[in-house]
PDB file of C-alpha atoms in Angstrom:
ATOM      1  CA  ALA A   1     133.532  88.180 138.282  1.00  0.00           C
ATOM      2  CA  GLN A   2     131.913  84.816 138.577  1.00  0.00           C
ATOM      3  CA  LYS A   3     128.181  84.354 138.643  1.00  0.00           C
ATOM      4  CA  VAL A   4     125.779  81.433 138.529  1.00  0.00           C
ATOM      5  CA  THR A   5     122.124  81.888 137.640  1.00  0.00           C
ATOM      6  CA  GLN A   6     119.445  79.314 138.268  1.00  0.00           C
ATOM      7  CA  ALA A   7     116.401  81.030 136.866  1.00  0.00           C
ATOM      8  CA  GLN A   8     113.940  78.384 138.050  1.00  0.00           C
ATOM      9  CA  THR A   9     113.179  79.000 141.691  1.00  0.00           C
ATOM     10  CA  GLU A  10     110.730  76.136 142.083  1.00  0.00           C
ATOM     11  CA  ILE A  11     109.580  73.295 139.852  1.00  0.00           C
ATOM     12  CA  SER A  12     106.851  70.753 140.456  1.00  0.00           C
ATOM     13  CA  VAL A  13     106.505  67.597 138.415  1.00  0.00           C
ATOM     14  CA  VAL A  14     104.501  64.432 138.666  1.00  0.00           C
ATOM     15  CA  GLU A  15     106.413  61.241 139.347  1.00  0.00           C
ATOM     16  CA  LYS A  16     107.923  59.606 136.255  1.00  0.00           C
ATOM     17  CA  GLU A  17     108.097  62.874 134.342  1.00  0.00           C
ATOM     18  CA  ASP A  18     111.450  64.090 133.070  1.00  0.00           C
ATOM     19  CA  VAL A  19     112.663  67.420 134.392  1.00  0.00           C
ATOM     20  CA  THR A  20     115.532  69.718 133.432  1.00  0.00           C
ATOM     21  CA  LEU A  21     117.124  72.154 135.839  1.00  0.00           C
ATOM     22  CA  ASP A  22     118.819  75.083 134.158  1.00  0.00           C
ATOM     23  CA  CYS A  23     122.158  76.603 135.093  1.00  0.00           C
ATOM     24  CA  VAL A  24     123.802  79.538 133.337  1.00  0.00           C
ATOM     25  CA  TYR A  25     127.178  80.829 134.427  1.00  0.00           C
ATOM     26  CA  GLU A  26     129.441  83.802 133.839  1.00  0.00           C
ATOM     27  CA  THR A  27     133.196  83.788 134.068  1.00  0.00           C
ATOM     28  CA  ARG A  28     136.117  85.539 132.418  1.00  0.00           C
ATOM     29  CA  ASP A  29     138.412  82.560 132.796  1.00  0.00           C
ATOM     30  CA  THR A  30     138.954  79.951 130.138  1.00  0.00           C
ATOM     31  CA  THR A  31     139.643  77.322 132.790  1.00  0.00           C
ATOM     32  CA  TYR A  32     136.914  76.715 135.326  1.00  0.00           C
ATOM     33  CA  TYR A  33     134.929  73.986 137.012  1.00  0.00           C
ATOM     34  CA  LEU A  34     131.200  73.426 137.291  1.00  0.00           C
ATOM     35  CA  PHE A  35     129.375  71.435 139.935  1.00  0.00           C
ATOM     36  CA  TRP A  36     125.917  70.248 140.889  1.00  0.00           C
ATOM     37  CA  TYR A  37     124.802  69.544 144.427  1.00  0.00           C
ATOM     38  CA  LYS A  38     121.599  68.120 145.871  1.00  0.00           C
ATOM     39  CA  GLN A  39     120.196  69.286 149.205  1.00  0.00           C
ATOM     40  CA  PRO A  40     117.464  66.928 150.440  1.00  0.00           C
ATOM     41  CA  PRO A  41     115.124  67.953 153.273  1.00  0.00           C
ATOM     42  CA  SER A  42     117.678  66.701 155.808  1.00  0.00           C
ATOM     43  CA  GLY A  43     119.795  69.723 154.876  1.00  0.00           C
ATOM     44  CA  GLU A  44     123.180  68.308 153.960  1.00  0.00           C
ATOM     45  CA  LEU A  45     124.485  69.208 150.512  1.00  0.00           C
ATOM     46  CA  VAL A  46     125.449  66.151 148.516  1.00  0.00           C
ATOM     47  CA  PHE A  47     127.945  66.424 145.688  1.00  0.00           C
ATOM     48  CA  LEU A  48     126.660  65.079 142.357  1.00  0.00           C
ATOM     49  CA  ILE A  49     129.112  65.996 139.624  1.00  0.00           C
ATOM     50  CA  ARG A  50     132.191  68.050 138.768  1.00  0.00           C
ATOM     51  CA  ARG A  51     133.044  69.074 135.234  1.00  0.00           C
ATOM     52  CA  ASN A  52     135.981  71.123 133.958  1.00  0.00           C
ATOM     53  CA  SER A  53     135.723  73.595 131.114  1.00  0.00           C
ATOM     54  CA  PHE A  54     137.781  71.480 128.735  1.00  0.00           C
ATOM     55  CA  ASP A  55     135.483  68.525 128.942  1.00  0.00           C
ATOM     56  CA  GLU A  56     132.295  69.235 127.020  1.00  0.00           C
ATOM     57  CA  GLN A  57     131.127  65.667 126.865  1.00  0.00           C
ATOM     58  CA  ASN A  58     127.711  65.103 128.297  1.00  0.00           C
ATOM     59  CA  GLU A  59     127.540  62.812 131.273  1.00  0.00           C
ATOM     60  CA  ILE A  60     124.947  60.238 132.231  1.00  0.00           C
ATOM     61  CA  SER A  61     124.700  58.520 135.569  1.00  0.00           C
ATOM     62  CA  GLY A  62     121.631  56.372 135.927  1.00  0.00           C
ATOM     63  CA  ARG A  63     118.590  58.642 135.710  1.00  0.00           C
ATOM     64  CA  TYR A  64     120.781  61.770 135.904  1.00  0.00           C
ATOM     65  CA  SER A  65     122.358  63.471 132.920  1.00  0.00           C
ATOM     66  CA  TRP A  66     124.204  66.708 132.443  1.00  0.00           C
ATOM     67  CA  ASN A  67     124.469  68.839 129.329  1.00  0.00           C
ATOM     68  CA  PHE A  68     127.437  71.212 129.234  1.00  0.00           C
ATOM     69  CA  GLN A  69     127.402  73.813 126.458  1.00  0.00           C
ATOM     70  CA  LYS A  70     130.187  76.363 126.478  1.00  0.00           C
ATOM     71  CA  SER A  71     128.638  78.265 123.596  1.00  0.00           C
ATOM     72  CA  THR A  72     125.659  79.189 125.767  1.00  0.00           C
ATOM     73  CA  SER A  73     127.512  79.064 129.114  1.00  0.00           C
ATOM     74  CA  SER A  74     125.076  76.504 130.406  1.00  0.00           C
ATOM     75  CA  PHE A  75     125.355  73.336 132.450  1.00  0.00           C
ATOM     76  CA  ASN A  76     121.883  71.871 132.651  1.00  0.00           C
ATOM     77  CA  PHE A  77     120.819  68.882 134.706  1.00  0.00           C
ATOM     78  CA  THR A  78     118.123  66.451 133.641  1.00  0.00           C
ATOM     79  CA  ILE A  79     116.419  63.853 135.793  1.00  0.00           C
ATOM     80  CA  THR A  80     114.689  61.162 133.789  1.00  0.00           C
ATOM     81  CA  ALA A  81     111.636  59.374 135.168  1.00  0.00           C
ATOM     82  CA  SER A  82     111.634  61.468 138.329  1.00  0.00           C
ATOM     83  CA  GLN A  83     110.889  59.909 141.702  1.00  0.00           C
ATOM     84  CA  VAL A  84     109.638  61.339 144.977  1.00  0.00           C
ATOM     85  CA  VAL A  85     113.123  60.853 146.454  1.00  0.00           C
ATOM     86  CA  ASP A  86     114.425  63.371 143.927  1.00  0.00           C
ATOM     87  CA  SER A  87     112.559  66.122 145.769  1.00  0.00           C
ATOM     88  CA  ALA A  88     115.262  68.484 146.981  1.00  0.00           C
ATOM     89  CA  VAL A  89     116.929  71.792 146.353  1.00  0.00           C
ATOM     90  CA  TYR A  90     119.534  71.552 143.622  1.00  0.00           C
ATOM     91  CA  PHE A  91     122.478  73.925 143.407  1.00  0.00           C
ATOM     92  CA  CYS A  92     124.754  74.640 140.519  1.00  0.00           C
ATOM     93  CA  ALA A  93     128.196  76.034 141.348  1.00  0.00           C
ATOM     94  CA  LEU A  94     131.234  77.447 139.578  1.00  0.00           C
ATOM     95  CA  SER A  95     134.886  77.814 140.476  1.00  0.00           C
ATOM     96  CA  GLU A  96     137.569  79.507 138.465  1.00  0.00           C
ATOM     97  CA  ALA A  97     140.791  77.521 138.481  1.00  0.00           C
ATOM     98  CA  LEU A  98     142.933  80.227 139.996  1.00  0.00           C
ATOM     99  CA  SER A  99     144.263  77.715 142.454  1.00  0.00           C
ATOM    100  CA  GLY A 100     143.125  74.714 144.362  1.00  0.00           C
ATOM    101  CA  ASN A 101     142.046  77.041 147.154  1.00  0.00           C
ATOM    102  CA  THR A 102     139.321  78.779 145.188  1.00  0.00           C
ATOM    103  CA  PRO A 103     135.887  78.579 146.813  1.00  0.00           C
ATOM    104  CA  LEU A 104     132.813  77.624 144.884  1.00  0.00           C
ATOM    105  CA  VAL A 105     130.272  80.247 143.888  1.00  0.00           C
ATOM    106  CA  PHE A 106     126.740  78.922 144.096  1.00  0.00           C
ATOM    107  CA  GLY A 107     123.533  79.728 142.318  1.00  0.00           C
ATOM    108  CA  LYS A 108     120.466  80.368 144.427  1.00  0.00           C
ATOM    109  CA  GLY A 109     119.143  76.891 143.893  1.00  0.00           C
ATOM    110  CA  THR A 110     116.081  75.292 142.336  1.00  0.00           C
ATOM    111  CA  ARG A 111     113.565  73.564 144.582  1.00  0.00           C
ATOM    112  CA  LEU A 112     112.235  70.457 142.875  1.00  0.00           C
ATOM    113  CA  SER A 113     109.065  68.825 144.140  1.00  0.00           C
ATOM    114  CA  VAL A 114     108.144  65.461 142.713  1.00  0.00           C
ATOM    115  CA  ILE A 115     104.538  64.553 143.412  1.00  0.00           C
ATOM    116  CA  ALA A 116     103.420  60.956 143.622  1.00  0.00           C
TER     117      ALA A 116
ATOM    118  CA  ASP B   1     134.175  58.554 153.242  1.00  0.00           C
ATOM    119  CA  VAL B   2     134.743  62.223 153.887  1.00  0.00           C
ATOM    120  CA  LYS B   3     133.103  63.368 157.050  1.00  0.00           C
ATOM    121  CA  VAL B   4     132.421  66.944 157.997  1.00  0.00           C
ATOM    122  CA  THR B   5     130.737  67.392 161.336  1.00  0.00           C
ATOM    123  CA  GLN B   6     129.239  70.455 162.945  1.00  0.00           C
ATOM    124  CA  SER B   7     128.860  70.844 166.673  1.00  0.00           C
ATOM    125  CA  SER B   8     125.101  71.422 166.732  1.00  0.00           C
ATOM    126  CA  ARG B   9     122.166  70.846 164.397  1.00  0.00           C
ATOM    127  CA  TYR B  10     120.006  73.416 166.161  1.00  0.00           C
ATOM    128  CA  LEU B  11     121.010  76.338 168.327  1.00  0.00           C
ATOM    129  CA  VAL B  12     119.018  79.099 169.985  1.00  0.00           C
ATOM    130  CA  LYS B  13     120.840  82.140 171.319  1.00  0.00           C
ATOM    131  CA  ARG B  14     119.919  85.537 172.615  1.00  0.00           C
ATOM    132  CA  THR B  15     120.796  88.847 171.012  1.00  0.00           C
ATOM    133  CA  GLY B  16     124.203  90.040 172.133  1.00  0.00           C
ATOM    134  CA  GLU B  17     125.544  86.595 173.044  1.00  0.00           C
ATOM    135  CA  LYS B  18     128.861  85.374 171.709  1.00  0.00           C
ATOM    136  CA  VAL B  19     128.251  82.278 169.608  1.00  0.00           C
ATOM    137  CA  PHE B  20     130.713  79.612 168.519  1.00  0.00           C
ATOM    138  CA  LEU B  21     129.965  77.252 165.672  1.00  0.00           C
ATOM    139  CA  GLU B  22     132.445  74.430 165.333  1.00  0.00           C
ATOM    140  CA  CYS B  23     133.295  72.390 162.282  1.00  0.00           C
ATOM    141  CA  VAL B  24     135.579  69.368 162.099  1.00  0.00           C
ATOM    142  CA  GLN B  25     136.665  67.378 159.049  1.00  0.00           C
ATOM    143  CA  ASP B  26     138.505  64.089 159.056  1.00  0.00           C
ATOM    144  CA  MET B  27     140.033  64.027 155.577  1.00  0.00           C
ATOM    145  CA  ASP B  28     143.100  66.204 156.115  1.00  0.00           C
ATOM    146  CA  HIS B  29     141.674  68.844 153.781  1.00  0.00           C
ATOM    147  CA  GLU B  30     143.571  72.098 153.494  1.00  0.00           C
ATOM    148  CA  ASN B  31     140.574  74.258 152.701  1.00  0.00           C
ATOM    149  CA  MET B  32     137.596  74.917 154.908  1.00  0.00           C
ATOM    150  CA  PHE B  33     134.616  77.215 154.373  1.00  0.00           C
ATOM    151  CA  TRP B  34     131.686  78.747 156.192  1.00  0.00           C
ATOM    152  CA  TYR B  35     128.497  79.615 154.322  1.00  0.00           C
ATOM    153  CA  ARG B  36     125.131  80.812 155.412  1.00  0.00           C
ATOM    154  CA  GLN B  37     121.983  79.799 153.616  1.00  0.00           C
ATOM    155  CA  ASP B  38     118.845  81.904 153.562  1.00  0.00           C
ATOM    156  CA  PRO B  39     115.637  81.454 151.565  1.00  0.00           C
ATOM    157  CA  GLY B  40     115.885  83.083 148.174  1.00  0.00           C
ATOM    158  CA  LEU B  41     119.555  83.995 148.640  1.00  0.00           C
ATOM    159  CA  GLY B  42     121.209  80.633 148.196  1.00  0.00           C
ATOM    160  CA  LEU B  43     124.586  79.976 149.807  1.00  0.00           C
ATOM    161  CA  ARG B  44     126.733  82.948 150.651  1.00  0.00           C
ATOM    162  CA  LEU B  45     130.369  82.618 151.640  1.00  0.00           C
ATOM    163  CA  ILE B  46     131.267  84.150 154.988  1.00  0.00           C
ATOM    164  CA  TYR B  47     134.923  83.162 155.443  1.00  0.00           C
ATOM    165  CA  PHE B  48     137.287  80.518 154.268  1.00  0.00           C
ATOM    166  CA  SER B  49     140.670  79.198 155.264  1.00  0.00           C
ATOM    167  CA  TYR B  50     143.287  77.602 153.049  1.00  0.00           C
ATOM    168  CA  ASP B  51     145.685  76.640 155.828  1.00  0.00           C
ATOM    169  CA  VAL B  52     146.108  76.636 159.578  1.00  0.00           C
ATOM    170  CA  LYS B  53     145.914  80.150 161.000  1.00  0.00           C
ATOM    171  CA  MET B  54     145.078  81.538 157.557  1.00  0.00           C
ATOM    172  CA  LYS B  55     141.738  83.108 156.760  1.00  0.00           C
ATOM    173  CA  GLU B  56     140.141  85.002 153.921  1.00  0.00           C
ATOM    174  CA  LYS B  57     136.964  87.058 153.904  1.00  0.00           C
ATOM    175  CA  GLY B  58     134.142  85.865 151.754  1.00  0.00           C
ATOM    176  CA  ASP B  59     131.211  87.864 150.483  1.00  0.00           C
ATOM    177  CA  ILE B  60     129.526  88.643 153.804  1.00  0.00           C
ATOM    178  CA  PRO B  61     132.117  88.659 156.636  1.00  0.00           C
ATOM    179  CA  GLU B  62     130.591  91.518 158.627  1.00  0.00           C
ATOM    180  CA  GLY B  63     129.595  90.472 162.116  1.00  0.00           C
ATOM    181  CA  TYR B  64     131.613  87.252 161.971  1.00  0.00           C
ATOM    182  CA  SER B  65     135.115  86.090 162.718  1.00  0.00           C
ATOM    183  CA  VAL B  66     136.831  82.730 162.354  1.00  0.00           C
ATOM    184  CA  SER B  67     139.561  80.684 163.912  1.00  0.00           C
ATOM    185  CA  ARG B  68     141.641  77.872 162.528  1.00  0.00           C
ATOM    186  CA  GLU B  69     144.187  76.687 165.063  1.00  0.00           C
ATOM    187  CA  LYS B  70     144.264  73.097 163.835  1.00  0.00           C
ATOM    188  CA  LYS B  71     143.948  71.761 160.324  1.00  0.00           C
ATOM    189  CA  GLU B  72     140.844  69.724 161.022  1.00  0.00           C
ATOM    190  CA  ARG B  73     138.863  72.388 162.856  1.00  0.00           C
ATOM    191  CA  PHE B  74     137.373  75.651 161.636  1.00  0.00           C
ATOM    192  CA  SER B  75     135.314  77.772 163.994  1.00  0.00           C
ATOM    193  CA  LEU B  76     132.864  80.505 163.144  1.00  0.00           C
ATOM    194  CA  ILE B  77     132.340  83.148 165.806  1.00  0.00           C
ATOM    195  CA  LEU B  78     129.499  85.586 166.125  1.00  0.00           C
ATOM    196  CA  GLU B  79     130.943  88.209 168.442  1.00  0.00           C
ATOM    197  CA  SER B  80     127.569  89.679 169.373  1.00  0.00           C
ATOM    198  CA  ALA B  81     124.683  87.758 167.857  1.00  0.00           C
ATOM    199  CA  SER B  82     121.905  89.709 166.214  1.00  0.00           C
ATOM    200  CA  THR B  83     118.515  88.631 164.917  1.00  0.00           C
ATOM    201  CA  ASN B  84     119.615  89.111 161.311  1.00  0.00           C
ATOM    202  CA  GLN B  85     122.135  86.340 161.854  1.00  0.00           C
ATOM    203  CA  THR B  86     119.345  83.820 162.247  1.00  0.00           C
ATOM    204  CA  SER B  87     120.133  81.390 159.462  1.00  0.00           C
ATOM    205  CA  MET B  88     121.361  77.971 158.432  1.00  0.00           C
ATOM    206  CA  TYR B  89     125.144  77.776 158.657  1.00  0.00           C
ATOM    207  CA  LEU B  90     126.999  75.289 156.519  1.00  0.00           C
ATOM    208  CA  CYS B  91     130.601  74.247 156.852  1.00  0.00           C
ATOM    209  CA  ALA B  92     132.540  72.644 154.002  1.00  0.00           C
ATOM    210  CA  SER B  93     136.016  71.367 153.297  1.00  0.00           C
ATOM    211  CA  LYS B  94     138.013  70.331 150.281  1.00  0.00           C
ATOM    212  CA  THR B  95     141.468  69.327 149.232  1.00  0.00           C
ATOM    213  CA  ARG B  96     143.495  71.651 147.058  1.00  0.00           C
ATOM    214  CA  GLY B  97     145.619  68.926 145.536  1.00  0.00           C
ATOM    215  CA  ASN B  98     149.398  69.132 145.488  1.00  0.00           C
ATOM    216  CA  GLU B  99     152.203  69.514 143.034  1.00  0.00           C
ATOM    217  CA  ALA B 100     153.784  66.198 143.856  1.00  0.00           C
ATOM    218  CA  SER B 101     150.717  64.288 142.774  1.00  0.00           C
ATOM    219  CA  GLY B 102     150.384  66.398 139.646  1.00  0.00           C
ATOM    220  CA  ASN B 103     147.022  67.884 140.522  1.00  0.00           C
ATOM    221  CA  TRP B 104     148.021  71.288 141.772  1.00  0.00           C
ATOM    222  CA  GLY B 105     145.595  73.918 140.600  1.00  0.00           C
ATOM    223  CA  LEU B 106     142.779  71.498 139.996  1.00  0.00           C
ATOM    224  CA  VAL B 107     139.583  72.434 141.742  1.00  0.00           C
ATOM    225  CA  TYR B 108     137.904  69.689 143.673  1.00  0.00           C
ATOM    226  CA  GLU B 109     134.459  69.404 145.095  1.00  0.00           C
ATOM    227  CA  GLN B 110     133.579  70.705 148.516  1.00  0.00           C
ATOM    228  CA  TYR B 111     132.153  68.360 151.122  1.00  0.00           C
ATOM    229  CA  PHE B 112     129.531  69.770 153.416  1.00  0.00           C
ATOM    230  CA  GLY B 113     128.515  69.199 156.999  1.00  0.00           C
ATOM    231  CA  PRO B 114     124.880  68.727 158.038  1.00  0.00           C
ATOM    232  CA  GLY B 115     124.402  72.383 158.901  1.00  0.00           C
ATOM    233  CA  THR B 116     123.542  74.304 162.054  1.00  0.00           C
ATOM    234  CA  ARG B 117     120.224  76.074 162.184  1.00  0.00           C
ATOM    235  CA  LEU B 118     120.829  79.089 164.406  1.00  0.00           C
ATOM    236  CA  THR B 119     118.011  81.163 165.813  1.00  0.00           C
ATOM    237  CA  VAL B 120     118.821  84.431 167.533  1.00  0.00           C
ATOM    238  CA  THR B 121     115.995  85.827 169.633  1.00  0.00           C
TER     239      THR B 121
END
């Protein structure tokens, strides 16, 4: 069975601090996909990144970076020099590649508050 | 840009009422999903559909039904609303890829609507 654990329920940081959001997953498949989404106060989930299990390269996009480590089944998300606009709930998700129809399984989310 | 729209942002209904939540996507996506989101529980899958007239139960289908008569529209129905169905409801869609384009079996991201906050009193 698939499972995603985001152990950090809430995190508060001061603006300009770096922050890492943890994501640990469980799956029996060797082929799977991992995702991160951002849910700002407006409520709509915004897709941030998709990564498949064969691509262990870390990814950087501006102030965002992702660290994928198969050995520890983790896909952590780091925001560098955080800003107030980064305040949101962040979800990590997993999908086994059974078919293109497979729904995503989400973690419970981490609420990030960035204080000015 | 993918657009997923939901019929209402806020809805208040009475216990026992039949409630329809509508979701429409404009990207010709095969797959559509209904989730509910509750504090501390994250997103839980209610139902999903991988084609017109097809539906699959998710993790918490009890008390809900769905309808997909057209590819772009996926409706969630609460046959007899109860207070424990007060929640945020999120619709999503995604493509499944196709064999002809060589991406069959790949898993793509889901695109979400803005959500409907339903209160049942």
